[in-house]
mmCIF file of C-alpha atoms and ligand atoms in Angstrom:
data_model
loop_
_atom_site.group_PDB
_atom_site.id
_atom_site.type_symbol
_atom_site.label_atom_id
_atom_site.label_comp_id
_atom_site.label_asym_id
_atom_site.label_seq_id
_atom_site.Cartn_x
_atom_site.Cartn_y
_atom_site.Cartn_z
ATOM 1 C CA MET Z 887 -8.764 -46.022 -27.625
ATOM 2 C CA THR Z 888 -6.761 -47.943 -25.050
ATOM 3 C CA MET Z 889 -5.861 -51.565 -25.391
ATOM 4 C CA ALA Z 890 -8.106 -53.365 -22.948
ATOM 5 C CA HIS Z 891 -5.806 -56.352 -22.429
ATOM 6 C CA HIS Z 892 -5.318 -55.620 -18.770
ATOM 7 C CA PRO Z 893 -7.880 -54.946 -16.052
ATOM 8 C CA PRO Z 894 -8.217 -51.226 -15.287
ATOM 9 C CA CYS Z 895 -5.135 -49.911 -13.476
ATOM 10 C CA ARG Z 896 -6.007 -49.012 -9.885
ATOM 11 C CA LEU Z 897 -5.014 -45.410 -9.248
ATOM 12 C CA ALA Z 898 -4.929 -43.300 -6.110
ATOM 13 C CA VAL Z 899 -4.755 -39.531 -6.623
ATOM 14 C CA LEU Z 900 -3.270 -37.362 -3.888
ATOM 15 C CA ILE Z 901 -4.154 -33.681 -3.930
ATOM 16 C CA SER Z 902 -3.963 -30.507 -1.867
ATOM 17 C CA GLY Z 903 -5.960 -28.060 -3.930
ATOM 18 C CA SER Z 904 -8.175 -27.347 -6.872
ATOM 19 C CA GLY Z 905 -7.666 -30.691 -8.588
ATOM 20 C CA THR Z 906 -7.833 -29.667 -12.249
ATOM 21 C CA ASN Z 907 -5.368 -32.431 -13.083
ATOM 22 C CA LEU Z 908 -7.540 -34.865 -11.136
ATOM 23 C CA GLN Z 909 -10.540 -33.701 -13.171
ATOM 24 C CA VAL Z 910 -8.816 -34.409 -16.465
ATOM 25 C CA ILE Z 911 -7.917 -37.926 -15.309
ATOM 26 C CA ILE Z 912 -11.524 -38.523 -14.191
ATOM 27 C CA ASP Z 913 -12.848 -37.242 -17.525
ATOM 28 C CA ARG Z 914 -10.523 -39.410 -19.602
ATOM 29 C CA ILE Z 915 -11.457 -42.505 -17.622
ATOM 30 C CA GLU Z 916 -15.168 -41.737 -17.942
ATOM 31 C CA ALA Z 917 -14.745 -41.193 -21.680
ATOM 32 C CA GLY Z 918 -13.286 -44.704 -21.920
ATOM 33 C CA GLU Z 919 -9.936 -43.335 -23.118
ATOM 34 C CA LEU Z 920 -7.840 -44.395 -20.149
ATOM 35 C CA ASN Z 921 -7.958 -47.975 -18.919
ATOM 36 C CA ALA Z 922 -7.830 -47.060 -15.233
ATOM 37 C CA GLU Z 923 -9.975 -46.598 -12.186
ATOM 38 C CA ILE Z 924 -9.458 -44.055 -9.420
ATOM 39 C CA VAL Z 925 -10.036 -46.088 -6.287
ATOM 40 C CA CYS Z 926 -9.428 -43.232 -3.874
ATOM 41 C CA VAL Z 927 -8.583 -39.557 -3.665
ATOM 42 C CA LEU Z 928 -6.685 -38.370 -0.645
ATOM 43 C CA SER Z 929 -6.113 -34.769 0.391
ATOM 44 C CA ASN Z 930 -4.065 -33.247 3.181
ATOM 45 C CA GLN Z 931 -6.256 -30.126 3.002
ATOM 46 C CA PRO Z 932 -9.852 -30.481 4.207
ATOM 47 C CA ASP Z 933 -11.076 -27.645 1.970
ATOM 48 C CA ALA Z 934 -9.397 -28.822 -1.247
ATOM 49 C CA PHE Z 935 -11.875 -28.397 -4.096
ATOM 50 C CA GLY Z 936 -10.582 -31.622 -5.625
ATOM 51 C CA LEU Z 937 -12.400 -33.533 -2.874
ATOM 52 C CA GLU Z 938 -15.683 -32.225 -4.225
ATOM 53 C CA ARG Z 939 -14.703 -33.227 -7.753
ATOM 54 C CA ALA Z 940 -14.068 -36.786 -6.507
ATOM 55 C CA THR Z 941 -17.323 -36.996 -4.580
ATOM 56 C CA ARG Z 942 -19.316 -35.726 -7.574
ATOM 57 C CA HIS Z 943 -17.988 -38.641 -9.564
ATOM 58 C CA GLY Z 944 -18.610 -41.228 -6.849
ATOM 59 C CA ILE Z 945 -14.937 -41.642 -5.980
ATOM 60 C CA PRO Z 946 -14.109 -42.255 -2.293
ATOM 61 C CA ALA Z 947 -12.395 -39.129 -0.962
ATOM 62 C CA LEU Z 948 -10.460 -38.962 2.280
ATOM 63 C CA VAL Z 949 -8.727 -36.230 4.238
ATOM 64 C CA HIS Z 950 -5.540 -36.797 6.176
ATOM 65 C CA GLU Z 951 -4.623 -33.508 7.770
ATOM 66 C CA ASN Z 952 -0.935 -32.925 8.363
ATOM 67 C CA SER Z 953 -1.649 -32.000 11.965
ATOM 68 C CA ALA Z 954 -3.301 -35.354 12.698
ATOM 69 C CA PHE Z 955 0.109 -37.059 12.625
ATOM 70 C CA PRO Z 956 3.228 -36.397 14.695
ATOM 71 C CA ASP Z 957 5.587 -36.466 11.705
ATOM 72 C CA ARG Z 958 5.787 -37.092 7.965
ATOM 73 C CA ARG Z 959 6.794 -40.736 8.369
ATOM 74 C CA SER Z 960 3.707 -41.592 10.388
ATOM 75 C CA TYR Z 961 1.601 -39.596 7.917
ATOM 76 C CA ASP Z 962 3.028 -41.670 5.103
ATOM 77 C CA ALA Z 963 2.602 -44.940 7.016
ATOM 78 C CA ALA Z 964 -1.114 -44.195 7.419
ATOM 79 C CA THR Z 965 -1.352 -43.305 3.732
ATOM 80 C CA VAL Z 966 0.396 -46.522 2.688
ATOM 81 C CA GLU Z 967 -2.023 -48.542 4.792
ATOM 82 C CA ILE Z 968 -5.022 -46.964 3.087
ATOM 83 C CA LEU Z 969 -3.590 -47.264 -0.409
ATOM 84 C CA LYS Z 970 -2.590 -50.896 0.107
ATOM 85 C CA SER Z 971 -6.047 -51.691 1.477
ATOM 86 C CA HIS Z 972 -7.428 -50.379 -1.833
ATOM 87 C CA ASN Z 973 -4.896 -52.450 -3.839
ATOM 88 C CA VAL Z 974 -3.530 -49.316 -5.481
ATOM 89 C CA GLU Z 975 -1.078 -49.956 -8.324
ATOM 90 C CA LEU Z 976 -0.100 -46.412 -9.253
ATOM 91 C CA VAL Z 977 -0.071 -43.320 -7.035
ATOM 92 C CA ILE Z 978 -0.631 -39.977 -8.752
ATOM 93 C CA LEU Z 979 0.551 -36.819 -7.023
ATOM 94 C CA ALA Z 980 -1.640 -34.160 -8.614
ATOM 95 C CA GLY Z 981 -0.758 -31.001 -6.752
ATOM 96 C CA PHE Z 982 -0.018 -32.800 -3.485
ATOM 97 C CA MET Z 983 1.969 -30.208 -1.597
ATOM 98 C CA ARG Z 984 3.886 -32.534 0.679
ATOM 99 C CA ILE Z 985 7.268 -34.153 0.361
ATOM 100 C CA LEU Z 986 7.059 -37.920 0.652
ATOM 101 C CA THR Z 987 9.290 -39.892 2.976
ATOM 102 C CA GLU Z 988 10.966 -43.180 2.137
ATOM 103 C CA VAL Z 989 8.006 -44.890 3.802
ATOM 104 C CA MET Z 990 5.828 -44.029 0.784
ATOM 105 C CA VAL Z 991 8.574 -44.293 -1.819
ATOM 106 C CA ASN Z 992 9.581 -47.800 -0.677
ATOM 107 C CA ALA Z 993 5.972 -48.984 -0.568
ATOM 108 C CA PHE Z 994 5.398 -47.985 -4.229
ATOM 109 C CA PRO Z 995 8.728 -48.344 -6.024
ATOM 110 C CA ARG Z 996 8.606 -46.661 -9.465
ATOM 111 C CA ALA Z 997 4.857 -46.444 -9.023
ATOM 112 C CA ILE Z 998 4.433 -42.869 -7.820
ATOM 113 C CA MET Z 999 4.117 -40.131 -10.464
ATOM 114 C CA ASN Z 1000 4.347 -36.421 -9.803
ATOM 115 C CA ILE Z 1001 3.633 -33.410 -12.002
ATOM 116 C CA HIS Z 1002 5.930 -30.441 -11.557
ATOM 117 C CA PRO Z 1003 5.317 -27.021 -13.138
ATOM 118 C CA ALA Z 1004 8.814 -26.512 -14.605
ATOM 119 C CA LEU Z 1005 11.290 -28.259 -16.867
ATOM 120 C CA LEU Z 1006 13.226 -30.223 -14.269
ATOM 121 C CA PRO Z 1007 15.962 -30.088 -13.154
ATOM 122 C CA ALA Z 1008 15.307 -26.347 -13.458
ATOM 123 C CA PHE Z 1009 13.245 -24.722 -10.737
ATOM 124 C CA PRO Z 1010 12.459 -27.568 -8.335
ATOM 125 C CA GLY Z 1011 10.560 -26.982 -5.112
ATOM 126 C CA LEU Z 1012 7.929 -24.341 -4.578
ATOM 127 C CA HIS Z 1013 6.889 -21.372 -6.750
ATOM 128 C CA SER Z 1014 8.527 -22.777 -9.874
ATOM 129 C CA GLN Z 1015 6.567 -20.425 -12.136
ATOM 130 C CA GLN Z 1016 7.774 -17.369 -10.208
ATOM 131 C CA GLN Z 1017 11.300 -18.796 -10.179
ATOM 132 C CA ALA Z 1018 11.130 -19.014 -13.982
ATOM 133 C CA LEU Z 1019 9.878 -15.422 -14.273
ATOM 134 C CA ASP Z 1020 12.549 -14.142 -11.882
ATOM 135 C CA TYR Z 1021 15.288 -15.952 -13.791
ATOM 136 C CA GLY Z 1022 14.121 -14.544 -17.099
ATOM 137 C CA VAL Z 1023 13.943 -17.783 -19.046
ATOM 138 C CA ARG Z 1024 12.198 -17.688 -22.443
ATOM 139 C CA PHE Z 1025 10.801 -21.181 -22.031
ATOM 140 C CA THR Z 1026 9.675 -23.202 -19.070
ATOM 141 C CA GLY Z 1027 7.126 -26.004 -18.920
ATOM 142 C CA CYS Z 1028 6.151 -29.028 -16.924
ATOM 143 C CA THR Z 1029 7.521 -32.444 -16.078
ATOM 144 C CA VAL Z 1030 5.941 -35.769 -15.168
ATOM 145 C CA HIS Z 1031 8.401 -37.892 -13.231
ATOM 146 C CA PHE Z 1032 8.585 -40.876 -10.940
ATOM 147 C CA VAL Z 1033 9.127 -39.994 -7.321
ATOM 148 C CA ASP Z 1034 12.374 -41.024 -5.658
ATOM 149 C CA TYR Z 1035 13.908 -40.035 -2.329
ATOM 150 C CA GLY Z 1036 14.723 -36.475 -3.398
ATOM 151 C CA THR Z 1037 12.501 -33.488 -4.049
ATOM 152 C CA ASP Z 1038 11.539 -33.352 -7.747
ATOM 153 C CA THR Z 1039 14.577 -35.466 -8.659
ATOM 154 C CA GLY Z 1040 13.088 -38.733 -9.921
ATOM 155 C CA PRO Z 1041 13.336 -40.231 -13.436
ATOM 156 C CA ILE Z 1042 11.604 -38.046 -16.026
ATOM 157 C CA ILE Z 1043 8.752 -39.602 -17.978
ATOM 158 C CA LEU Z 1044 7.447 -36.698 -20.110
ATOM 159 C CA GLN Z 1045 8.054 -32.973 -20.408
ATOM 160 C CA SER Z 1046 6.287 -30.193 -22.264
ATOM 161 C CA VAL Z 1047 7.785 -26.827 -23.192
ATOM 162 C CA VAL Z 1048 5.802 -23.645 -22.553
ATOM 163 C CA PRO Z 1049 6.919 -20.187 -23.717
ATOM 164 C CA VAL Z 1050 7.239 -17.325 -21.247
ATOM 165 C CA GLU Z 1051 5.637 -14.108 -22.504
ATOM 166 C CA GLN Z 1052 7.072 -10.700 -21.703
ATOM 167 C CA ASN Z 1053 4.016 -9.542 -19.772
ATOM 168 C CA ASP Z 1054 3.407 -12.815 -17.905
ATOM 169 C CA THR Z 1055 2.406 -12.811 -14.264
ATOM 170 C CA GLU Z 1056 2.803 -15.838 -12.017
ATOM 171 C CA GLU Z 1057 -0.883 -16.487 -12.597
ATOM 172 C CA SER Z 1058 -0.898 -16.200 -16.385
ATOM 173 C CA LEU Z 1059 2.195 -18.374 -16.703
ATOM 174 C CA SER Z 1060 0.754 -20.935 -14.262
ATOM 175 C CA ASP Z 1061 -2.437 -21.122 -16.332
ATOM 176 C CA ARG Z 1062 -0.495 -21.767 -19.544
ATOM 177 C CA ILE Z 1063 1.638 -24.416 -17.839
ATOM 178 C CA ARG Z 1064 -1.422 -26.077 -16.336
ATOM 179 C CA THR Z 1065 -2.944 -26.585 -19.779
ATOM 180 C CA ALA Z 1066 0.220 -28.441 -20.789
ATOM 181 C CA GLU Z 1067 0.170 -30.401 -17.525
ATOM 182 C CA HIS Z 1068 -3.291 -31.698 -18.322
ATOM 183 C CA GLN Z 1069 -2.005 -33.145 -21.587
ATOM 184 C CA ILE Z 1070 1.205 -34.805 -20.475
ATOM 185 C CA PHE Z 1071 -0.062 -36.145 -17.159
ATOM 186 C CA VAL Z 1072 -2.753 -38.311 -18.730
ATOM 187 C CA ARG Z 1073 -0.355 -39.319 -21.507
ATOM 188 C CA ALA Z 1074 2.167 -40.497 -18.918
ATOM 189 C CA ILE Z 1075 -0.504 -42.411 -17.014
ATOM 190 C CA GLN Z 1076 -1.635 -43.943 -20.296
ATOM 191 C CA LEU Z 1077 1.906 -45.127 -21.034
ATOM 192 C CA TYR Z 1078 2.126 -46.684 -17.581
ATOM 193 C CA VAL Z 1079 -1.266 -48.350 -17.915
ATOM 194 C CA ASP Z 1080 -0.282 -49.738 -21.317
ATOM 195 C CA ARG Z 1081 2.984 -51.014 -19.744
ATOM 196 C CA LYS Z 1082 5.114 -49.054 -22.158
ATOM 197 C CA ILE Z 1083 7.403 -47.576 -19.512
ATOM 198 C CA SER Z 1084 10.576 -49.101 -18.178
ATOM 199 C CA VAL Z 1085 13.162 -47.433 -15.994
ATOM 200 C CA MET Z 1086 16.923 -47.903 -16.406
ATOM 201 C CA GLY Z 1087 18.723 -46.052 -13.664
ATOM 202 C CA ARG Z 1088 17.459 -42.535 -13.980
ATOM 203 C CA LYS Z 1089 16.352 -42.924 -17.584
ATOM 204 C CA VAL Z 1090 12.831 -43.764 -18.566
ATOM 205 C CA LEU Z 1091 12.449 -45.819 -21.721
ATOM 206 C CA ILE Z 1092 9.178 -45.647 -23.603
ATOM 207 C CA SER Z 1093 8.313 -48.438 -26.011
ATOM 208 C CA SER Z 1094 6.116 -47.781 -29.008
HETATM 209 C C1 LIG Q 1813 -0.043 -27.953 -10.646
HETATM 210 O O1 LIG Q 1813 0.459 -26.754 -11.171
HETATM 211 C C2 LIG Q 1813 1.086 -28.886 -10.337
HETATM 212 O O2 LIG Q 1813 2.157 -28.772 -11.212
HETATM 213 C C3 LIG Q 1813 1.489 -28.452 -8.973
HETATM 214 O O3 LIG Q 1813 0.266 -28.157 -8.330
HETATM 215 C C4 LIG Q 1813 -0.687 -27.733 -9.293
HETATM 216 C C5 LIG Q 1813 -1.928 -28.545 -9.121
HETATM 217 O O4 LIG Q 1813 -2.994 -28.044 -9.847
HETATM 218 N N1 LIG Q 1813 2.283 -29.477 -8.345
HETATM 219 P P1 LIG Q 1813 -4.418 -28.734 -9.769
HETATM 220 O O5 LIG Q 1813 -4.791 -28.882 -8.286
HETATM 221 O O6 LIG Q 1813 -4.347 -30.063 -10.454
HETATM 222 O O7 LIG Q 1813 -5.344 -27.789 -10.457
#
C-alpha cells in the first residue's frame, strides 16, 4: 500500500496509441495501490485506443492533432495551457510519439517521465526493438527517464533488462519489453508520488 500522507498526485498521461501502459496506471490507481489521480489523457492521434480506455474509466480525454497547430512549439504551448489548467504535477509520456520542445520541458521541469523500449543510451529514437534485433544484442529492455531537451537523453529513473531470443521478431520482442515496461513505469511513478526521487545533474537518486 502507498503512504497516504500526501493528496493524490495529479497526473496527465499523453499517448498516441494503444495505451497499455496507461491501462496499467489506471488499474493501479483504481486498486488503491498508487496514490495518484489521472486528471486528463491527451492524444495526438484521434483514433488512439487509449482514448477509449480513458473514457471507460471516466477520465477526461482530449485530442490535439498535430495538424491543428503550425509547429511543435505552438502545439506544446496549447498542451501546457491545458495541463496547467488541470493543475497537473507530473506528466507521463506513455507512448506519446512526439518530441517535446523546450516549451513543455520548461513548464514541467523534472516532472515529465517517458518510457522508452530499450536500455538507454542504446537505441534511442524510433524502432528501438528492431534496432536491437539488427544489432544482435543478447539483452535489451526498457527505461523510464525524465525528459530533458534531447531525445531520450534525460536522467534515468529505472531500467529493466529483457533477453533477446534467437527467433524473436520485432513484435515478439516488443511484447516482452512491454510487459517489463508495465512494471517499471508504475514503480517509477510510485517513487515520484512518494517523493523518493531526487535528481543530481544527470543522476537520479532514490531514497528508501
Ligand atoms: C511502448 O512500447 C513505449 O515504450 C513506446 O510506445 C509504446 C506504447 O505502448 N514509447 P502502449 O500504447 O502503452 O501500449
